[in-house]
Amino acid sequence: LDVPHGLGHAVGCAREAVGDAPFAVLLPDDIMGDSSLLSQMADVAEASGGSAVGLKRVAPSEVSSYGVVETIGDVDADGVVRVRSMVEKPAMDEAPSDLILIGRYVLAADAFEAIDRVTPGANGEIQLTDALKMLANDAPFHGVVSKISRYDTGTPFGWLTAVVDLALNDDQIGAQFRAWLQ
């Protein structure tokens, strides 16, 4: 049984199942309002022959909790931007932008080779962000800025916010739940 060594290691474990095809990675602690972002990312990756990541704009005070991208040029009208590089959890004053990586990735098959080249960090973890930087350096790499709702359930507050918002907006139980809350 493999011992976990970071997100890069976890993605690398899927190599045999994925083979030589592009693939998507969806982190379960990021809940999206619908599948349109992933669909657009797949289209961008296919058209460019490279990889695409989901992005979201956040307040500068939030960037230190996430991976942040450095872009080439501006975000276009469709929310697409070329990505030069990324930094994992930078200090607010060192962040290259206000665009964070969210838990959606469409990666070319060469992502596995990049993961193999990552030097594990001090804690032995293989960071997916390090492999993504290599991909951005070697091939077309784009970000797609999300226009849909997103919930980061990686914290108790984020999880509660997701549960309450989704329940309130649900056609079957929303009215009953709203009445109960009041």
PDB file of C-alpha atoms in Angstrom:
ATOM      1  CA  LEU A   1       0.000   0.000   0.000  1.00  0.00           C
ATOM      2  CA  ASP A   2       1.381   3.385  -0.991  1.00  0.00           C
ATOM      3  CA  VAL A   3       1.859   6.009   1.674  1.00  0.00           C
ATOM      4  CA  PRO A   4       0.432   9.396   0.601  1.00  0.00           C
ATOM      5  CA  HIS A   5       3.058  11.925  -0.413  1.00  0.00           C
ATOM      6  CA  GLY A   6       1.043  14.938  -1.558  1.00  0.00           C
ATOM      7  CA  LEU A   7      -1.378  15.763  -4.340  1.00  0.00           C
ATOM      8  CA  GLY A   8       1.216  15.239  -7.059  1.00  0.00           C
ATOM      9  CA  HIS A   9       1.824  11.719  -5.777  1.00  0.00           C
ATOM     10  CA  ALA A  10      -1.927  11.024  -5.653  1.00  0.00           C
ATOM     11  CA  VAL A  11      -2.397  12.149  -9.258  1.00  0.00           C
ATOM     12  CA  GLY A  12       0.658  10.126 -10.296  1.00  0.00           C
ATOM     13  CA  CYS A  13      -0.960   6.985  -8.865  1.00  0.00           C
ATOM     14  CA  ALA A  14      -3.625   7.238 -11.595  1.00  0.00           C
ATOM     15  CA  ARG A  15      -1.097   6.792 -14.415  1.00  0.00           C
ATOM     16  CA  GLU A  16      -2.007   3.166 -15.178  1.00  0.00           C
ATOM     17  CA  ALA A  17      -5.738   3.871 -15.227  1.00  0.00           C
ATOM     18  CA  VAL A  18      -5.378   7.000 -17.396  1.00  0.00           C
ATOM     19  CA  GLY A  19      -2.826   5.817 -19.929  1.00  0.00           C
ATOM     20  CA  ASP A  20      -1.741   8.263 -22.635  1.00  0.00           C
ATOM     21  CA  ALA A  21      -4.896  10.381 -22.784  1.00  0.00           C
ATOM     22  CA  PRO A  22      -5.609  13.830 -21.372  1.00  0.00           C
ATOM     23  CA  PHE A  23      -7.471  13.584 -18.074  1.00  0.00           C
ATOM     24  CA  ALA A  24      -9.319  15.667 -15.498  1.00  0.00           C
ATOM     25  CA  VAL A  25      -8.588  15.999 -11.799  1.00  0.00           C
ATOM     26  CA  LEU A  26     -11.459  17.158  -9.584  1.00  0.00           C
ATOM     27  CA  LEU A  27     -10.614  17.809  -5.942  1.00  0.00           C
ATOM     28  CA  PRO A  28     -13.533  16.753  -3.747  1.00  0.00           C
ATOM     29  CA  ASP A  29     -13.229  19.656  -1.304  1.00  0.00           C
ATOM     30  CA  ASP A  30     -14.149  22.135  -4.073  1.00  0.00           C
ATOM     31  CA  ILE A  31     -17.838  21.901  -4.911  1.00  0.00           C
ATOM     32  CA  MET A  32     -18.880  23.689  -8.100  1.00  0.00           C
ATOM     33  CA  GLY A  33     -22.317  24.966  -9.006  1.00  0.00           C
ATOM     34  CA  ASP A  34     -22.357  23.047 -12.303  1.00  0.00           C
ATOM     35  CA  SER A  35     -20.060  21.369 -14.829  1.00  0.00           C
ATOM     36  CA  SER A  36     -19.678  24.312 -17.243  1.00  0.00           C
ATOM     37  CA  LEU A  37     -16.211  25.274 -15.979  1.00  0.00           C
ATOM     38  CA  LEU A  38     -14.859  21.759 -16.478  1.00  0.00           C
ATOM     39  CA  SER A  39     -16.416  21.581 -19.937  1.00  0.00           C
ATOM     40  CA  GLN A  40     -14.838  24.896 -20.948  1.00  0.00           C
ATOM     41  CA  MET A  41     -11.468  23.801 -19.547  1.00  0.00           C
ATOM     42  CA  ALA A  42     -11.614  20.568 -21.582  1.00  0.00           C
ATOM     43  CA  ASP A  43     -12.402  22.571 -24.724  1.00  0.00           C
ATOM     44  CA  VAL A  44      -9.485  24.960 -24.086  1.00  0.00           C
ATOM     45  CA  ALA A  45      -7.065  22.100 -23.413  1.00  0.00           C
ATOM     46  CA  GLU A  46      -8.163  20.214 -26.528  1.00  0.00           C
ATOM     47  CA  ALA A  47      -7.944  23.298 -28.759  1.00  0.00           C
ATOM     48  CA  SER A  48      -4.481  24.230 -27.481  1.00  0.00           C
ATOM     49  CA  GLY A  49      -3.061  20.717 -27.195  1.00  0.00           C
ATOM     50  CA  GLY A  50      -1.992  21.550 -23.645  1.00  0.00           C
ATOM     51  CA  SER A  51      -3.425  21.727 -20.149  1.00  0.00           C
ATOM     52  CA  ALA A  52      -5.940  23.981 -18.401  1.00  0.00           C
ATOM     53  CA  VAL A  53      -6.656  24.823 -14.778  1.00  0.00           C
ATOM     54  CA  GLY A  54      -9.672  26.346 -13.061  1.00  0.00           C
ATOM     55  CA  LEU A  55      -9.104  29.786 -11.566  1.00  0.00           C
ATOM     56  CA  LYS A  56     -10.960  32.201  -9.327  1.00  0.00           C
ATOM     57  CA  ARG A  57     -10.299  35.816  -8.393  1.00  0.00           C
ATOM     58  CA  VAL A  58      -9.961  36.395  -4.658  1.00  0.00           C
ATOM     59  CA  ALA A  59      -9.187  39.261  -2.328  1.00  0.00           C
ATOM     60  CA  PRO A  60      -5.439  39.818  -1.800  1.00  0.00           C
ATOM     61  CA  SER A  61      -5.824  38.722   1.819  1.00  0.00           C
ATOM     62  CA  GLU A  62      -6.848  35.227   0.624  1.00  0.00           C
ATOM     63  CA  VAL A  63      -3.996  34.417  -1.789  1.00  0.00           C
ATOM     64  CA  SER A  64      -1.708  32.963   0.885  1.00  0.00           C
ATOM     65  CA  SER A  65      -4.093  30.019   1.310  1.00  0.00           C
ATOM     66  CA  TYR A  66      -3.884  28.849  -2.312  1.00  0.00           C
ATOM     67  CA  GLY A  67      -1.720  28.304  -5.353  1.00  0.00           C
ATOM     68  CA  VAL A  68      -1.627  31.554  -7.351  1.00  0.00           C
ATOM     69  CA  VAL A  69      -0.948  31.881 -11.088  1.00  0.00           C
ATOM     70  CA  GLU A  70       1.332  34.250 -12.940  1.00  0.00           C
ATOM     71  CA  THR A  71      -0.332  35.065 -16.242  1.00  0.00           C
ATOM     72  CA  ILE A  72       0.830  36.039 -19.704  1.00  0.00           C
ATOM     73  CA  GLY A  73      -1.447  38.861 -20.807  1.00  0.00           C
ATOM     74  CA  ASP A  74      -4.954  39.570 -19.636  1.00  0.00           C
ATOM     75  CA  VAL A  75      -7.990  37.375 -19.141  1.00  0.00           C
ATOM     76  CA  ASP A  76     -10.017  37.365 -22.379  1.00  0.00           C
ATOM     77  CA  ALA A  77     -13.773  37.841 -22.746  1.00  0.00           C
ATOM     78  CA  ASP A  78     -14.327  34.086 -22.288  1.00  0.00           C
ATOM     79  CA  GLY A  79     -12.371  34.053 -19.006  1.00  0.00           C
ATOM     80  CA  VAL A  80      -9.315  32.346 -20.541  1.00  0.00           C
ATOM     81  CA  VAL A  81      -5.732  33.408 -19.853  1.00  0.00           C
ATOM     82  CA  ARG A  82      -2.299  31.971 -20.645  1.00  0.00           C
ATOM     83  CA  VAL A  83      -0.419  30.841 -17.558  1.00  0.00           C
ATOM     84  CA  ARG A  84       3.325  31.390 -17.253  1.00  0.00           C
ATOM     85  CA  SER A  85       3.860  29.901 -13.805  1.00  0.00           C
ATOM     86  CA  MET A  86       2.369  29.509 -10.346  1.00  0.00           C
ATOM     87  CA  VAL A  87       3.368  29.906  -6.723  1.00  0.00           C
ATOM     88  CA  GLU A  88       2.065  27.754  -3.883  1.00  0.00           C
ATOM     89  CA  LYS A  89       0.636  29.805  -0.982  1.00  0.00           C
ATOM     90  CA  PRO A  90       2.625  33.022  -1.474  1.00  0.00           C
ATOM     91  CA  ALA A  91       2.652  35.893   0.993  1.00  0.00           C
ATOM     92  CA  MET A  92       0.067  38.508   0.045  1.00  0.00           C
ATOM     93  CA  ASP A  93       2.712  41.005  -1.103  1.00  0.00           C
ATOM     94  CA  GLU A  94       4.544  38.364  -3.176  1.00  0.00           C
ATOM     95  CA  ALA A  95       1.560  36.930  -5.066  1.00  0.00           C
ATOM     96  CA  PRO A  96       1.876  37.332  -8.849  1.00  0.00           C
ATOM     97  CA  SER A  97      -1.888  37.912  -9.242  1.00  0.00           C
ATOM     98  CA  ASP A  98      -5.247  37.573  -7.505  1.00  0.00           C
ATOM     99  CA  LEU A  99      -6.092  34.424  -9.500  1.00  0.00           C
ATOM    100  CA  ILE A 100      -6.009  31.249  -7.437  1.00  0.00           C
ATOM    101  CA  LEU A 101      -6.029  27.630  -8.540  1.00  0.00           C
ATOM    102  CA  ILE A 102      -9.274  25.919  -7.674  1.00  0.00           C
ATOM    103  CA  GLY A 103      -9.668  22.166  -7.557  1.00  0.00           C
ATOM    104  CA  ARG A 104     -10.223  21.568 -11.271  1.00  0.00           C
ATOM    105  CA  TYR A 105      -7.486  20.537 -13.700  1.00  0.00           C
ATOM    106  CA  VAL A 106      -7.529  19.183 -17.258  1.00  0.00           C
ATOM    107  CA  LEU A 107      -4.052  17.829 -17.867  1.00  0.00           C
ATOM    108  CA  ALA A 108      -2.237  16.519 -20.896  1.00  0.00           C
ATOM    109  CA  ALA A 109      -0.853  12.994 -20.529  1.00  0.00           C
ATOM    110  CA  ASP A 110       2.668  14.404 -20.140  1.00  0.00           C
ATOM    111  CA  ALA A 111       1.622  15.532 -16.650  1.00  0.00           C
ATOM    112  CA  PHE A 112       2.801  12.146 -15.391  1.00  0.00           C
ATOM    113  CA  GLU A 113       6.297  12.758 -16.730  1.00  0.00           C
ATOM    114  CA  ALA A 114       6.325  16.152 -15.012  1.00  0.00           C
ATOM    115  CA  ILE A 115       5.222  14.566 -11.724  1.00  0.00           C
ATOM    116  CA  ASP A 116       8.110  12.099 -12.056  1.00  0.00           C
ATOM    117  CA  ARG A 117      10.527  15.037 -12.320  1.00  0.00           C
ATOM    118  CA  VAL A 118       9.279  16.849  -9.187  1.00  0.00           C
ATOM    119  CA  THR A 119      11.720  16.894  -6.303  1.00  0.00           C
ATOM    120  CA  PRO A 120       9.802  16.110  -3.105  1.00  0.00           C
ATOM    121  CA  GLY A 121       9.640  18.947  -0.581  1.00  0.00           C
ATOM    122  CA  ALA A 122      11.085  18.926   2.921  1.00  0.00           C
ATOM    123  CA  ASN A 123       8.123  16.906   4.196  1.00  0.00           C
ATOM    124  CA  GLY A 124       8.506  14.366   1.367  1.00  0.00           C
ATOM    125  CA  GLU A 125       5.423  15.604  -0.508  1.00  0.00           C
ATOM    126  CA  ILE A 126       5.267  15.841  -4.274  1.00  0.00           C
ATOM    127  CA  GLN A 127       3.424  19.069  -4.997  1.00  0.00           C
ATOM    128  CA  LEU A 128       1.136  19.056  -8.032  1.00  0.00           C
ATOM    129  CA  THR A 129       1.851  22.776  -8.385  1.00  0.00           C
ATOM    130  CA  ASP A 130       5.523  21.987  -9.075  1.00  0.00           C
ATOM    131  CA  ALA A 131       4.524  19.623 -11.890  1.00  0.00           C
ATOM    132  CA  LEU A 132       2.081  22.207 -13.264  1.00  0.00           C
ATOM    133  CA  LYS A 133       4.884  24.791 -13.404  1.00  0.00           C
ATOM    134  CA  MET A 134       6.887  22.364 -15.537  1.00  0.00           C
ATOM    135  CA  LEU A 135       3.911  21.811 -17.840  1.00  0.00           C
ATOM    136  CA  ALA A 136       3.396  25.584 -18.182  1.00  0.00           C
ATOM    137  CA  ASN A 137       7.051  25.944 -19.135  1.00  0.00           C
ATOM    138  CA  ASP A 138       6.976  23.141 -21.738  1.00  0.00           C
ATOM    139  CA  ALA A 139       3.602  23.349 -23.523  1.00  0.00           C
ATOM    140  CA  PRO A 140       0.444  25.461 -23.936  1.00  0.00           C
ATOM    141  CA  PHE A 141      -1.064  26.057 -20.499  1.00  0.00           C
ATOM    142  CA  HIS A 142      -4.197  28.073 -19.810  1.00  0.00           C
ATOM    143  CA  GLY A 143      -6.372  29.075 -16.919  1.00  0.00           C
ATOM    144  CA  VAL A 144     -10.134  29.516 -17.082  1.00  0.00           C
ATOM    145  CA  VAL A 145     -11.622  31.971 -14.596  1.00  0.00           C
ATOM    146  CA  SER A 146     -14.710  30.462 -13.002  1.00  0.00           C
ATOM    147  CA  LYS A 147     -18.027  32.245 -13.376  1.00  0.00           C
ATOM    148  CA  ILE A 148     -19.979  29.640 -11.408  1.00  0.00           C
ATOM    149  CA  SER A 149     -20.543  29.241  -7.702  1.00  0.00           C
ATOM    150  CA  ARG A 150     -17.782  27.468  -5.798  1.00  0.00           C
ATOM    151  CA  TYR A 151     -17.570  26.193  -2.271  1.00  0.00           C
ATOM    152  CA  ASP A 152     -14.275  25.395  -0.575  1.00  0.00           C
ATOM    153  CA  THR A 153     -15.295  22.724   1.916  1.00  0.00           C
ATOM    154  CA  GLY A 154     -11.766  22.337   3.275  1.00  0.00           C
ATOM    155  CA  THR A 155     -12.687  24.249   6.433  1.00  0.00           C
ATOM    156  CA  PRO A 156     -15.632  23.774   8.813  1.00  0.00           C
ATOM    157  CA  PHE A 157     -17.022  27.211   7.882  1.00  0.00           C
ATOM    158  CA  GLY A 158     -16.680  26.490   4.165  1.00  0.00           C
ATOM    159  CA  TRP A 159     -18.407  23.140   4.550  1.00  0.00           C
ATOM    160  CA  LEU A 160     -21.288  24.691   6.513  1.00  0.00           C
ATOM    161  CA  THR A 161     -21.670  27.493   3.974  1.00  0.00           C
ATOM    162  CA  ALA A 162     -21.883  24.942   1.158  1.00  0.00           C
ATOM    163  CA  VAL A 163     -24.447  22.791   2.936  1.00  0.00           C
ATOM    164  CA  VAL A 164     -26.685  25.734   3.870  1.00  0.00           C
ATOM    165  CA  ASP A 165     -26.486  27.497   0.475  1.00  0.00           C
ATOM    166  CA  LEU A 166     -27.043  24.332  -1.506  1.00  0.00           C
ATOM    167  CA  ALA A 167     -29.938  23.240   0.712  1.00  0.00           C
ATOM    168  CA  LEU A 168     -31.607  26.662   0.508  1.00  0.00           C
ATOM    169  CA  ASN A 169     -31.348  26.636  -3.290  1.00  0.00           C
ATOM    170  CA  ASP A 170     -32.561  23.060  -3.718  1.00  0.00           C
ATOM    171  CA  ASP A 171     -35.962  22.797  -5.459  1.00  0.00           C
ATOM    172  CA  GLN A 172     -37.095  19.878  -3.308  1.00  0.00           C
ATOM    173  CA  ILE A 173     -36.043  20.910   0.194  1.00  0.00           C
ATOM    174  CA  GLY A 174     -35.171  24.628  -0.028  1.00  0.00           C
ATOM    175  CA  ALA A 175     -38.519  25.991   1.195  1.00  0.00           C
ATOM    176  CA  GLN A 176     -38.784  23.455   4.020  1.00  0.00           C
ATOM    177  CA  PHE A 177     -35.191  24.112   5.130  1.00  0.00           C
ATOM    178  CA  ARG A 178     -35.654  27.915   4.994  1.00  0.00           C
ATOM    179  CA  ALA A 179     -38.791  27.611   7.156  1.00  0.00           C
ATOM    180  CA  TRP A 180     -36.924  25.426   9.645  1.00  0.00           C
ATOM    181  CA  LEU A 181     -34.023  27.892   9.857  1.00  0.00           C
ATOM    182  CA  GLN A 182     -36.405  30.755  10.643  1.00  0.00           C
TER     183      GLN A 182
END
